[in-house]
């Protein structure tokens, strides 16, 4: 009962079976955290590390993380790479297409703050959190697969802390950062 | 057939990308379709335009060195070598022979890593998941070797003006020996999975055929050009670093279809493996870094054009200096851009399902297109 042992449950042995007593929230959060499906969406260098994390040696699947090709089936989106001003509205639209509860991991320094492109690149968005809310930041240029997995475990912890009485996902639509999305971008320093 | 009773079809538009798993990054195609046939394709690039060239012009030469790795992140070593070679040609310094061999060896390791990804991703695009896992398994082997020397996994930042950053560590030698021993068997695995797979053959043989004249006209280079029957490889025709001493026989294939473009890369993996073996056998002793090379060079006014054979083709760097410590113009001639330029012509008239193999077989990478 290795899996059950990690759940805060009361487990009573009876002849011919057993009864488990727990609360709905814990079970629901536990099952959500154990099957995060992520969207296969790569932007730049970090996407290669994301693919490597999903592949043979590091193997995301053992955390129940499977890749899906469409935002409508995924819970998690990795922002894996540099976001240009041309790409930012598209990412915003992808985020809107993700079904709630949805989670974002900003992977690498470009997605966090613009990274190496912060000072003198004219076409790079300085951090994805100017456009969409971010749950976990994973630093690195690019982050090692171990670092990314650590980020995913942190996300699992976060999901397990969430409450049914509040809405899943930390952000409501109107709380999300909103900049001009009508094609004309004004960057907020 | 334009009678009133004939079945008439209407053209319609399909948008592919920028978020599409098989566009290898962020590339958008607006396809005009007539049923299953592509009538026209309008490519949109620039979703990953990171203003690399302009950044280079605002930075010292050494400050741009780590950024050069990020121009084409699947072949970081090549971009860094091109950058350093350009600066070295200005400074008129000769790199020590050991550094030349190390650069050559790591470039070939990086080429194997890049082709492994091509193998995996190309098969994944066609619906096979297993090769994806296989390709990344071998890529991890090369990444181990690169990491224990340079300290990084993808963006190595290993090359320096007048040499390389570090000599090989002790643990490298048994690891590279193991790699040299196991890798040919792994490539045989690849070949056995895909080379005679009937579905794979049906989807790639005779699809997206490009003849030699058209390939040359569009400025193709690399494995794409060589699989159209043109015998041109900078490693043989204009040797740089240690390629002149090592000697290299390019992989040339006749048909120019998707299958040949795939096969060229598989065969190149074997060729790169042989080069790594040669490098390790003939690795000269000596320093890895030329002494008294300025880290903040002020280059004399002038211009230089450097070409390296990256996994995607002929990577060129045109560097103009006006006598200051920053470049006046840093023009990149990236192979992916030229290889991609034919996509509109290639896609006209093909079936919808052939778009993915054609695009995948070009092995373009979008930061290399957009810079």
Coordinates of C-alpha atoms in Angstrom, one line a residue:
Chain A
X1 CA 0.0 0.0 0.0
X2 CA 2.8 2.4 -0.8
X3 CA 0.6 4.8 -2.6
X4 CA -2.1 4.9 0.0
X5 CA 0.4 5.4 2.7
X6 CA 1.2 8.8 1.3
X7 CA -2.4 9.9 1.5
X8 CA -3.8 11.2 4.8
X9 CA -6.3 8.5 5.2
X10 CA -7.7 6.3 7.9
X11 CA -7.6 2.7 6.7
X12 CA -9.4 0.0 8.6
X13 CA -8.7 -3.6 8.0
X14 CA -11.8 -5.8 7.9
X15 CA -12.0 -9.5 7.0
X16 CA -12.3 -9.8 3.2
X17 CA -11.4 -6.2 2.5
X18 CA -11.0 -2.8 4.2
X19 CA -12.5 0.6 4.5
X20 CA -10.7 3.8 3.7
X21 CA -11.8 7.0 5.3
X22 CA -10.5 10.2 3.9
X23 CA -11.9 13.5 2.6
X24 CA -12.8 14.1 -1.0
X25 CA -10.5 17.1 -1.4
X26 CA -7.4 15.1 -0.5
X27 CA -8.3 12.3 -2.9
X28 CA -9.2 14.7 -5.7
X29 CA -6.0 16.7 -5.3
X30 CA -3.9 13.6 -5.0
X31 CA -5.3 12.2 -8.2
X32 CA -5.0 15.5 -10.0
X33 CA -1.4 16.0 -8.9
X34 CA -0.5 12.5 -10.0
X35 CA -1.7 12.8 -13.6
X36 CA -0.6 16.2 -14.9
X37 CA -0.8 16.1 -18.7
X38 CA 1.4 18.7 -20.3
X39 CA 1.2 20.3 -23.6
X40 CA 4.0 19.5 -26.1
X41 CA 4.9 23.1 -27.0
X42 CA 8.5 24.1 -27.4
X43 CA 9.7 27.6 -28.0
X44 CA 13.5 27.6 -27.9
X45 CA 16.5 25.9 -26.3
X46 CA 14.6 24.8 -23.2
X47 CA 12.3 22.8 -25.4
X48 CA 15.1 20.4 -26.1
X49 CA 15.7 19.9 -22.4
X50 CA 11.9 19.5 -21.9
X51 CA 11.9 16.8 -24.5
X52 CA 15.0 15.2 -22.9
X53 CA 13.2 15.2 -19.6
X54 CA 10.2 13.4 -21.2
X55 CA 12.5 10.8 -22.8
X56 CA 14.5 7.8 -21.9
X57 CA 16.8 8.7 -19.1
X58 CA 14.7 11.1 -17.1
X59 CA 11.3 9.9 -18.0
X60 CA 8.4 12.2 -17.0
X61 CA 5.9 9.3 -17.3
X62 CA 6.7 8.0 -13.9
X63 CA 5.1 11.1 -12.4
X64 CA 2.0 10.5 -14.5
X65 CA 3.0 13.2 -16.8
X66 CA 2.0 12.5 -20.4
X67 CA 2.3 14.9 -23.4
X68 CA -0.7 16.0 -25.3
X69 CA -0.6 17.9 -28.6
X70 CA -3.5 20.2 -27.9
X71 CA -4.1 22.7 -25.2
X72 CA -7.7 21.5 -24.7
X73 CA -6.5 18.2 -23.3
X74 CA -3.7 19.5 -21.1
X75 CA -3.4 20.8 -17.6
X76 CA 0.1 22.2 -17.7
X77 CA 2.0 24.3 -20.2
X78 CA 5.8 24.7 -20.1
X79 CA 6.9 28.1 -21.3
X80 CA 10.2 26.7 -22.6
X81 CA 12.2 29.4 -24.2
X82 CA 12.4 32.9 -25.4
X83 CA 9.1 34.7 -25.9
X84 CA 9.2 37.2 -28.7
X85 CA 6.8 40.1 -29.0
X86 CA 5.3 38.3 -32.0
X87 CA 4.8 35.1 -30.1
X88 CA 3.4 36.6 -26.9
X89 CA -0.2 37.1 -28.0
X90 CA -0.3 33.5 -29.4
X91 CA 0.9 32.2 -26.0
X92 CA -1.8 34.2 -24.3
X93 CA -4.4 32.6 -26.6
X94 CA -3.0 29.2 -25.9
X95 CA -3.3 29.9 -22.2
X96 CA -6.9 30.9 -22.7
X97 CA -7.5 27.6 -24.6
X98 CA -6.2 25.5 -21.7
X99 CA -9.1 24.1 -19.7
X100 CA -9.1 25.1 -16.0
X101 CA -7.5 24.1 -13.7
X102 CA -4.4 25.1 -15.6
X103 CA -0.9 25.5 -14.6
X104 CA 2.1 27.2 -16.1
X105 CA 5.8 26.4 -15.5
X106 CA 8.1 29.2 -16.7
X107 CA 11.2 27.2 -17.7
X108 CA 14.6 29.0 -18.1
X109 CA 15.7 32.5 -17.6
X110 CA 14.2 33.7 -20.9
X111 CA 10.7 32.8 -19.8
X112 CA 11.3 34.2 -16.3
X113 CA 12.8 37.6 -17.2
X114 CA 14.1 37.7 -20.7
X115 CA 17.4 36.2 -19.5
X116 CA 20.3 36.9 -21.8
X117 CA 18.0 39.0 -24.0
X118 CA 17.0 41.3 -21.3
X119 CA 19.2 44.3 -22.0
X120 CA 19.8 44.7 -25.7
X121 CA 17.2 42.6 -27.6
X122 CA 14.5 44.7 -29.2
X123 CA 12.1 41.9 -30.0
X124 CA 12.0 39.8 -26.8
X125 CA 9.3 39.9 -24.1
X126 CA 10.9 40.3 -20.7
X127 CA 9.3 37.5 -18.8
X128 CA 6.2 35.5 -19.6
X129 CA 4.5 36.7 -16.3
X130 CA 3.7 39.9 -18.0
X131 CA 1.2 38.1 -20.2
X132 CA 0.0 35.0 -18.3
X133 CA 0.2 33.9 -14.6
X134 CA 3.0 31.6 -13.7
X135 CA 2.9 28.9 -11.0
X136 CA 6.4 27.6 -10.8
X137 CA 9.6 29.3 -12.0
X138 CA 12.5 27.0 -12.9
X139 CA 15.8 29.0 -13.4
X140 CA 18.6 27.9 -15.6
X141 CA 19.8 28.6 -19.1
X142 CA 18.6 26.0 -19.9
X143 CA 17.6 24.2 -16.7
X144 CA 18.9 20.7 -16.3
X145 CA 16.2 17.9 -16.5
X146 CA 16.6 17.4 -12.8
X147 CA 15.8 21.0 -12.2
X148 CA 12.7 20.7 -14.3
X149 CA 11.6 17.6 -12.5
X150 CA 12.1 19.5 -9.2
X151 CA 9.8 22.2 -10.6
X152 CA 7.2 19.6 -11.4
X153 CA 7.3 18.1 -7.9
X154 CA 6.9 21.6 -6.5
X155 CA 3.8 22.0 -8.7
X156 CA 2.5 18.7 -7.4
X157 CA 2.9 20.1 -3.9
X158 CA 1.1 23.2 -4.9
X159 CA -1.8 21.3 -6.4
X160 CA -2.1 19.2 -3.3
X161 CA -2.5 22.3 -1.1
X162 CA -5.4 23.6 -3.1
X163 CA -8.9 23.7 -1.7
X164 CA -12.2 22.6 -3.2
X165 CA -14.0 25.5 -1.6
X166 CA -11.9 27.9 -3.6
X167 CA -11.7 27.7 -7.4
X168 CA -9.0 25.4 -8.7
X169 CA -6.1 27.2 -10.2
X170 CA -4.8 30.3 -8.4
X171 CA -5.9 32.9 -10.9
X172 CA -9.2 33.9 -12.2
X173 CA -9.5 35.3 -15.6
X174 CA -9.7 38.9 -14.5
X175 CA -6.8 38.6 -12.1
X176 CA -4.4 37.6 -14.9
X177 CA -2.0 40.3 -16.0
X178 CA -3.4 41.9 -19.1
X179 CA -1.5 44.0 -21.4
X180 CA -2.5 45.4 -24.7
X181 CA -3.3 42.3 -26.8
X182 CA -4.7 44.0 -29.9
X183 CA -1.4 43.6 -31.6
X184 CA 0.2 46.8 -30.3
X185 CA 2.4 46.0 -27.4
X186 CA 3.4 48.4 -24.7
X187 CA 6.0 46.9 -22.4
X188 CA 5.8 47.7 -18.8
X189 CA 9.2 48.1 -17.2
Chain B
X1 CA -14.7 19.0 -67.0
X2 CA -16.3 22.3 -66.4
X3 CA -19.9 21.1 -66.9
X4 CA -22.8 21.9 -64.7
X5 CA -23.0 18.4 -63.4
X6 CA -19.4 18.1 -62.4
X7 CA -18.6 17.9 -58.8
X8 CA -17.1 21.2 -57.8
X9 CA -14.9 21.6 -54.8
X10 CA -14.2 24.9 -53.0
X11 CA -10.8 25.9 -51.8
X12 CA -10.4 26.5 -48.2
X13 CA -7.6 27.6 -45.8
X14 CA -6.0 25.7 -43.1
X15 CA -3.7 27.2 -40.5
X16 CA -0.8 25.2 -39.3
X17 CA 1.2 26.5 -36.4
X18 CA 2.8 28.4 -34.7
X19 CA 1.8 25.9 -32.0
X20 CA 2.0 22.6 -33.8
X21 CA 4.0 19.6 -32.5
X22 CA 5.6 19.0 -35.9
X23 CA 6.7 22.5 -36.8
X24 CA 9.9 22.0 -34.8
X25 CA 9.4 25.2 -32.8
X26 CA 7.3 28.0 -33.9
X27 CA 6.6 28.2 -37.6
X28 CA 3.3 29.0 -39.2
X29 CA 2.0 27.9 -42.5
X30 CA -1.3 29.1 -44.0
X31 CA -2.3 26.4 -46.4
X32 CA -4.8 26.8 -49.2
X33 CA -6.3 23.4 -49.7
X34 CA -8.4 21.8 -52.4
X35 CA -9.7 18.7 -50.7
X36 CA -6.6 16.8 -49.7
X37 CA -4.3 18.7 -52.0
X38 CA -2.3 21.7 -51.1
X39 CA -2.8 24.5 -53.6
X40 CA -0.6 27.0 -51.9
X41 CA 1.3 27.5 -48.8
X42 CA 2.2 30.8 -47.2
X43 CA 5.0 30.4 -44.6
X44 CA 5.2 32.9 -41.7
X45 CA 8.5 33.1 -39.9
X46 CA 9.8 35.4 -37.2
X47 CA 8.1 33.9 -34.1
X48 CA 11.5 33.4 -32.6
X49 CA 13.3 36.4 -33.9
X50 CA 15.6 37.2 -31.0
X51 CA 17.6 40.0 -32.6
X52 CA 20.9 38.1 -32.4
X53 CA 22.7 40.1 -35.1
X54 CA 21.8 43.4 -33.5
X55 CA 22.8 42.1 -30.1
X56 CA 26.2 41.1 -31.4
X57 CA 26.8 44.6 -32.7
X58 CA 26.2 46.1 -29.2
X59 CA 28.4 43.7 -27.3
X60 CA 32.1 43.0 -26.9
X61 CA 33.3 40.0 -28.8
X62 CA 33.7 37.9 -25.7
X63 CA 30.3 39.0 -24.4
X64 CA 28.6 37.6 -27.4
X65 CA 30.4 34.3 -27.2
X66 CA 27.8 32.6 -24.9
X67 CA 25.0 34.1 -27.0
X68 CA 26.4 32.5 -30.1
X69 CA 25.7 29.1 -28.6
X70 CA 22.0 30.0 -28.6
X71 CA 21.7 30.9 -32.3
X72 CA 21.3 27.3 -33.2
X73 CA 21.0 25.4 -29.9
X74 CA 21.1 22.0 -31.5
X75 CA 24.5 22.7 -32.8
X76 CA 25.9 25.2 -30.3
X77 CA 29.5 24.2 -30.8
X78 CA 29.4 25.1 -34.5
X79 CA 28.1 28.7 -33.9
X80 CA 30.7 29.2 -31.2
X81 CA 33.5 27.9 -33.4
X82 CA 32.4 30.2 -36.3
X83 CA 32.5 33.2 -33.9
X84 CA 35.9 32.3 -32.6
X85 CA 37.3 31.5 -36.0
X86 CA 36.2 34.9 -37.3
X87 CA 37.9 36.7 -34.4
X88 CA 41.0 34.5 -34.8
X89 CA 41.3 35.3 -38.4
X90 CA 41.2 39.0 -37.6
X91 CA 43.8 38.6 -34.9
X92 CA 45.9 36.3 -37.1
X93 CA 46.5 33.7 -34.5
X94 CA 47.0 30.0 -35.0
X95 CA 45.1 27.7 -32.7
X96 CA 47.2 25.0 -31.0
X97 CA 46.8 21.5 -32.6
X98 CA 45.3 19.9 -29.6
X99 CA 42.6 22.6 -29.4
X100 CA 41.9 22.1 -33.1
X101 CA 41.3 18.4 -32.5
X102 CA 39.2 19.0 -29.4
X103 CA 37.0 21.5 -31.3
X104 CA 36.7 19.0 -34.2
X105 CA 35.8 16.2 -31.9
X106 CA 33.2 18.1 -30.0
X107 CA 31.7 19.5 -33.2
X108 CA 31.2 15.9 -34.4
X109 CA 29.8 14.8 -31.0
X110 CA 27.4 17.7 -31.3
X111 CA 26.5 16.7 -34.8
X112 CA 25.6 13.2 -33.6
X113 CA 23.4 14.8 -30.9
X114 CA 21.7 16.9 -33.4
X115 CA 21.1 14.0 -35.8
X116 CA 19.8 11.8 -33.0
X117 CA 17.2 14.5 -32.3
X118 CA 16.4 14.6 -36.0
X119 CA 15.9 10.8 -36.1
X120 CA 13.6 10.8 -33.1
X121 CA 11.6 13.8 -34.0
X122 CA 11.2 12.9 -37.7
X123 CA 9.9 9.5 -36.7
X124 CA 7.6 11.0 -34.0
X125 CA 6.1 13.3 -36.7
X126 CA 5.3 10.3 -38.7
X127 CA 3.6 8.7 -35.7
X128 CA 6.3 6.4 -34.3
X129 CA 7.1 7.0 -30.7
X130 CA 9.8 4.4 -30.0
X131 CA 12.5 6.0 -32.2
X132 CA 12.0 9.2 -30.2
X133 CA 13.1 7.4 -27.1
X134 CA 15.9 5.7 -28.9
X135 CA 17.3 8.9 -30.3
X136 CA 17.3 10.6 -27.0
X137 CA 19.0 7.6 -25.4
X138 CA 22.1 8.1 -27.5
X139 CA 21.9 11.8 -27.3
X140 CA 22.3 11.5 -23.5
X141 CA 25.5 9.6 -24.2
X142 CA 26.9 12.5 -26.2
X143 CA 25.6 15.0 -23.7
X144 CA 27.5 13.2 -20.9
X145 CA 30.7 13.6 -22.8
X146 CA 30.1 17.2 -23.7
X147 CA 29.0 18.0 -20.1
X148 CA 32.0 16.5 -18.4
X149 CA 34.3 18.7 -20.4
X150 CA 32.4 21.9 -20.8
X151 CA 30.1 21.8 -17.8
X152 CA 26.9 22.4 -19.7
X153 CA 24.4 20.2 -21.5
X154 CA 23.1 22.2 -24.4
X155 CA 24.8 25.6 -24.6
X156 CA 28.4 24.6 -24.0
X157 CA 30.3 27.9 -24.0
X158 CA 33.4 25.8 -24.5
X159 CA 35.3 27.5 -27.4
X160 CA 37.6 30.5 -26.6
X161 CA 39.6 32.8 -28.8
X162 CA 42.8 30.9 -29.5
X163 CA 41.7 27.6 -28.1
X164 CA 39.2 25.9 -25.9
X165 CA 38.2 26.5 -22.3
X166 CA 39.3 23.3 -20.7
X167 CA 41.3 20.1 -21.4
X168 CA 39.7 16.7 -21.3
X169 CA 39.1 15.4 -17.7
X170 CA 40.4 12.0 -16.7
X171 CA 36.9 10.5 -16.7
X172 CA 36.4 11.5 -20.3
X173 CA 38.7 8.8 -21.8
X174 CA 36.8 5.7 -20.5
X175 CA 33.5 7.3 -21.3
X176 CA 34.4 8.2 -24.9
X177 CA 35.9 4.7 -25.4
X178 CA 32.6 3.2 -24.3
X179 CA 30.7 5.6 -26.6
X180 CA 32.9 4.7 -29.6
X181 CA 32.3 1.0 -28.8
X182 CA 28.5 1.1 -28.4
X183 CA 27.4 3.7 -30.8
X184 CA 27.6 1.8 -34.1
X185 CA 25.4 -0.9 -32.7
X186 CA 22.8 1.8 -31.7
X187 CA 22.8 3.2 -35.2
X188 CA 22.2 -0.3 -36.4
X189 CA 19.2 -0.4 -34.1
X190 CA 17.9 2.8 -35.7
X191 CA 18.3 1.4 -39.2
X192 CA 16.5 -1.8 -38.2
X193 CA 13.6 0.1 -36.8
X194 CA 12.9 2.4 -39.7
X195 CA 14.9 1.7 -42.8
X196 CA 12.7 -1.0 -44.1
X197 CA 9.5 -0.2 -42.2
X198 CA 6.8 -0.4 -44.8
X199 CA 4.7 2.5 -43.4
X200 CA 7.8 4.6 -43.2
X201 CA 8.8 3.8 -46.7
X202 CA 5.3 4.6 -48.0
X203 CA 5.4 8.0 -46.4
X204 CA 8.9 9.0 -47.4
X205 CA 10.0 7.3 -50.6
X206 CA 9.4 9.6 -53.6
X207 CA 7.9 12.3 -51.5
X208 CA 9.2 15.8 -51.8
X209 CA 11.7 15.1 -54.5
X210 CA 14.2 17.9 -55.2
X211 CA 16.7 17.6 -58.0
X212 CA 20.3 18.9 -57.8
X213 CA 19.7 22.0 -59.9
X214 CA 16.8 23.2 -57.9
X215 CA 18.6 22.5 -54.6
X216 CA 21.6 24.5 -55.8
X217 CA 19.4 27.4 -57.0
X218 CA 17.7 27.7 -53.6
X219 CA 21.1 27.7 -51.8
X220 CA 20.5 24.4 -50.1
X221 CA 23.4 23.0 -48.1
X222 CA 24.3 20.2 -45.7
X223 CA 22.7 16.8 -45.8
X224 CA 19.7 18.1 -47.7
X225 CA 21.9 19.2 -50.6
X226 CA 24.0 16.0 -50.5
X227 CA 20.9 13.8 -50.6
X228 CA 20.0 15.5 -53.9
X229 CA 23.2 14.1 -55.4
X230 CA 25.5 17.1 -55.0
X231 CA 28.9 16.3 -53.6
X232 CA 29.6 19.3 -51.5
X233 CA 30.7 19.3 -47.9
X234 CA 32.8 22.0 -46.4
X235 CA 34.6 19.5 -44.3
X236 CA 36.0 18.1 -47.5
X237 CA 36.0 21.0 -49.9
X238 CA 37.1 23.8 -47.6
X239 CA 38.6 22.1 -44.6
X240 CA 38.8 24.0 -41.3
X241 CA 40.1 23.1 -37.9
X242 CA 41.5 19.5 -38.0
X243 CA 39.3 18.2 -40.9
X244 CA 42.1 18.7 -43.4
X245 CA 44.4 16.3 -41.5
X246 CA 41.7 13.9 -40.7
X247 CA 40.2 13.7 -44.1
X248 CA 36.5 13.2 -44.8
X249 CA 34.4 11.5 -47.4
X250 CA 30.9 13.1 -47.7
X251 CA 27.7 11.1 -47.7
X252 CA 26.1 11.7 -51.1
X253 CA 22.8 10.1 -52.0
X254 CA 21.1 10.3 -55.5
X255 CA 17.3 10.6 -55.1
X256 CA 16.6 13.8 -53.2
X257 CA 13.4 12.5 -51.6
X258 CA 12.4 12.5 -47.9
X259 CA 13.8 9.0 -47.4
X260 CA 17.2 10.0 -48.7
X261 CA 17.3 13.1 -46.6
X262 CA 16.6 10.8 -43.6
X263 CA 19.2 8.2 -44.7
X264 CA 21.9 10.9 -45.3
X265 CA 21.7 11.8 -41.6
X266 CA 21.8 8.2 -40.4
X267 CA 24.9 7.7 -42.5
X268 CA 26.4 10.9 -41.3
X269 CA 26.1 9.7 -37.8
X270 CA 28.4 6.8 -38.8
X271 CA 30.8 9.1 -40.5
X272 CA 30.9 11.4 -37.5
X273 CA 31.5 8.4 -35.3
X274 CA 34.5 7.5 -37.5
X275 CA 35.8 11.0 -37.2
X276 CA 35.6 11.0 -33.4
X277 CA 37.5 7.7 -33.4
X278 CA 40.2 9.2 -35.6
X279 CA 40.3 12.3 -33.4
X280 CA 40.9 10.3 -30.2
X281 CA 43.5 8.2 -31.9
X282 CA 45.5 11.1 -33.3
X283 CA 44.9 13.6 -30.4
X284 CA 48.1 15.6 -30.2
X285 CA 49.7 16.6 -26.9
X286 CA 50.2 20.2 -26.0
X287 CA 48.4 23.2 -24.7
X288 CA 44.7 23.7 -25.4
X289 CA 44.9 27.5 -25.3
X290 CA 47.2 29.8 -27.1
X291 CA 49.0 32.1 -24.7
X292 CA 48.7 35.8 -24.6
X293 CA 45.5 36.1 -26.5
X294 CA 43.5 39.1 -25.5
X295 CA 40.2 38.3 -24.0
X296 CA 38.8 41.7 -25.0
X297 CA 40.3 42.1 -28.5
X298 CA 40.2 45.3 -30.5
X299 CA 40.1 44.0 -34.0
X300 CA 41.6 45.9 -37.0
X301 CA 39.1 47.3 -39.5
X302 CA 38.2 44.9 -42.2
X303 CA 35.9 42.0 -43.0
X304 CA 36.0 38.3 -42.9
X305 CA 33.6 35.5 -43.9
X306 CA 33.8 32.2 -42.0
X307 CA 32.0 29.0 -43.0
X308 CA 31.5 25.9 -41.0
X309 CA 29.5 22.7 -41.9
X310 CA 26.9 22.6 -39.2
X311 CA 24.4 19.6 -39.0
X312 CA 22.0 21.6 -41.0
X313 CA 24.4 22.8 -43.6
X314 CA 26.7 25.7 -44.5
X315 CA 26.7 28.1 -41.5
X316 CA 28.3 31.4 -42.6
X317 CA 29.4 34.4 -40.5
X318 CA 30.2 37.7 -42.2
X319 CA 31.9 39.9 -39.7
X320 CA 32.8 43.5 -40.4
X321 CA 35.0 45.4 -38.0
X322 CA 35.5 49.1 -37.9
X323 CA 38.5 49.0 -35.6
X324 CA 36.6 49.1 -32.3
X325 CA 36.1 46.3 -29.7
X326 CA 32.6 45.6 -31.1
X327 CA 31.5 44.3 -34.4
X328 CA 30.3 46.8 -37.0
X329 CA 28.2 44.2 -38.7
X330 CA 27.5 40.6 -37.7
X331 CA 25.7 38.9 -40.6
X332 CA 24.7 35.3 -40.2
X333 CA 24.0 33.1 -43.2
X334 CA 22.1 30.3 -41.5
X335 CA 21.5 27.1 -43.4
X336 CA 18.0 26.5 -42.1
X337 CA 16.7 29.7 -43.6
X338 CA 17.9 28.7 -47.1
X339 CA 16.7 25.2 -46.7
X340 CA 13.3 26.4 -45.6
X341 CA 13.0 28.9 -48.5
X342 CA 11.8 26.2 -50.9
X343 CA 8.9 25.0 -48.6
X344 CA 6.3 26.9 -50.6
X345 CA 7.4 25.4 -53.9
X346 CA 7.8 21.9 -52.4
X347 CA 4.4 21.9 -50.8
X348 CA 2.4 22.9 -53.9
X349 CA 0.4 19.9 -55.1
X350 CA 1.2 17.5 -52.4
X351 CA -1.3 15.8 -50.1
X352 CA -2.0 17.2 -46.6
X353 CA -0.4 14.2 -45.0
X354 CA 2.9 14.7 -46.9
X355 CA 3.4 18.2 -45.4
X356 CA 4.8 16.8 -42.1
X357 CA 7.4 14.4 -43.7
X358 CA 8.6 17.1 -46.1
X359 CA 8.9 19.7 -43.5
X360 CA 10.4 17.3 -41.0
X361 CA 13.0 15.9 -43.5
X362 CA 14.4 19.4 -44.1
X363 CA 15.5 19.4 -40.4
X364 CA 15.2 23.1 -40.0
X365 CA 15.3 24.7 -36.6
X366 CA 13.5 27.9 -36.1
X367 CA 16.0 30.0 -34.1
X368 CA 18.4 29.3 -37.0
X369 CA 15.8 30.6 -39.4
X370 CA 14.7 33.6 -37.4
X371 CA 18.0 34.4 -35.6

